[in-house]
XYZ file of C-alpha atoms in Angstrom:
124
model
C -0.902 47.097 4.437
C -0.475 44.940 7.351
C 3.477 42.455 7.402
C 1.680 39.720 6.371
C 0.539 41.082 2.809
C 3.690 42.994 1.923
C 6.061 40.284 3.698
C 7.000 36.795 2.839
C 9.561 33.585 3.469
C 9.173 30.882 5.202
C 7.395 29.690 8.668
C 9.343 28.634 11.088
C 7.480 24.923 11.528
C 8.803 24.362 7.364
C 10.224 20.596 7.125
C 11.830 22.318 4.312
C 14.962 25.261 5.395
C 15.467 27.454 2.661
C 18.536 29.741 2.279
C 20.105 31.924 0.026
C 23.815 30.937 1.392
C 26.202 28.505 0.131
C 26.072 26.494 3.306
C 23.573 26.247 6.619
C 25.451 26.713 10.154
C 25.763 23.607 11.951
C 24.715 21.517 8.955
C 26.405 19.446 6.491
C 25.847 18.641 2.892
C 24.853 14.805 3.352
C 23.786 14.495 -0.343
C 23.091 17.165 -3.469
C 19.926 16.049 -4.907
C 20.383 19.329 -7.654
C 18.592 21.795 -8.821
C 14.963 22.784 -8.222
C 12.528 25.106 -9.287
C 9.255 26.726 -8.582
C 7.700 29.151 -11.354
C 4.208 31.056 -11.512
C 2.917 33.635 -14.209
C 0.953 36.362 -13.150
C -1.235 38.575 -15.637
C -1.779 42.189 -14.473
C -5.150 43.345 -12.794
C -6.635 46.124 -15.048
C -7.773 47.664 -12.024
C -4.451 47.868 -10.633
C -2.766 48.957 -14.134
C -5.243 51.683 -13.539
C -4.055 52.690 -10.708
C -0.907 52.189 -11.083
C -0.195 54.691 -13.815
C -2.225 57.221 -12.234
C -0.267 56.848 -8.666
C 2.811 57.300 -11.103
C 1.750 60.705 -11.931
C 2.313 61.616 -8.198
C 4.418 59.288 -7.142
C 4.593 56.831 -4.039
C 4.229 53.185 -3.412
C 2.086 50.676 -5.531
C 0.816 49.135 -3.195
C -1.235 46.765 -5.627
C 1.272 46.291 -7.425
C 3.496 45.194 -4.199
C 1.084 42.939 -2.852
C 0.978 40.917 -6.252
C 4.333 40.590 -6.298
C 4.465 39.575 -3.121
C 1.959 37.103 -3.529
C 3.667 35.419 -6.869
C 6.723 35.147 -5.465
C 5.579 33.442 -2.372
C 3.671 30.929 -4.806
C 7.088 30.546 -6.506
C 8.501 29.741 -3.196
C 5.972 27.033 -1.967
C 6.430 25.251 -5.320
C 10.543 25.065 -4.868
C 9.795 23.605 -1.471
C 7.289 21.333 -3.070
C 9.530 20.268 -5.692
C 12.601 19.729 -3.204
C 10.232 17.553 -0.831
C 9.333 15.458 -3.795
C 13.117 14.851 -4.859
C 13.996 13.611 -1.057
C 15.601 17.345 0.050
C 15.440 18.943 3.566
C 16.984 22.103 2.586
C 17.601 24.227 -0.469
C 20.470 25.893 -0.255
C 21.378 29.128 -3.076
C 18.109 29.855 -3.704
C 17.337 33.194 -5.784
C 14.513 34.776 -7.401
C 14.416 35.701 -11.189
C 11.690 37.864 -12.209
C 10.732 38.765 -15.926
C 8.299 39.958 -18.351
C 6.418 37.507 -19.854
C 5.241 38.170 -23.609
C 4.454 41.966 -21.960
C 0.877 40.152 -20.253
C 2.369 39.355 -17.308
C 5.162 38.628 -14.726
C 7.172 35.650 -14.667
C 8.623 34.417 -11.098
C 11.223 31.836 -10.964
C 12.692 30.667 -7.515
C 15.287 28.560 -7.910
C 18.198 26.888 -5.912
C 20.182 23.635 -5.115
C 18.411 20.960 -3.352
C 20.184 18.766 -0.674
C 20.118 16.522 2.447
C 21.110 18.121 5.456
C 22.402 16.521 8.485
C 23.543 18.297 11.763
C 27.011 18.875 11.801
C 27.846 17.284 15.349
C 26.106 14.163 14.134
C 28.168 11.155 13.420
């Protein structure tokens, strides 16, 4: 698997920043806007179910597995950014993933965090 498909985060060209700290270096909180949100559920492939319990006979990565994951949470992520766009944020600051079961069909990816307005912190 190449970075790219076991990897994730943001782009460097986002109009949104997205951290998991309390604060951003050499920003201010201008204004909390409060909380936002971005959730997906994913079923499970029965292919990689499959596979998955026979690689767990022998052990080692699940590399199907990984990649979904991978894949929902990123989804999760694009929709907090979309959500904090829409509510007037630059920045989420706090943000965290919570991942359940969902009703044992599927995974359930919540990203989460504190939207707010951001200003540089030498700015007057």
């Amino acid at each position: 698997m190449s970075i790219d498909e076991y990897g994730g985060g943001q782009t460097q060209d986002s109009d949104v920043l997205v951290v998991t700290t309390n604060e951003a270096p050499g920003f201010r909180v201008e204004r909390v806007v409060g909380e936002v949100f971005g959730l997906t559920v994913r079923s499970r492939h029965l292919g990689s179910q499959i596979g998955a319990g026979l690689k767990s006979m022998v052990g080692g990565e699940l590399k199907g597995l990984t990649k979904t994951l991978v894949q929902t949470r990123n989804q999760a992520m694009e929709r907090l950014v979309e959500q904090a766009r829409a509510r007037g944020a630059n920045a989420v600051l706090m943000m965290r993933f919570d991942v359940t079961e969902a009703a044992d069909v599927g995974t359930e990816v919540c990203a989460y965090g504190t939207a707010v307005v951001l200003t540089p912190a030498d700015a007057a």
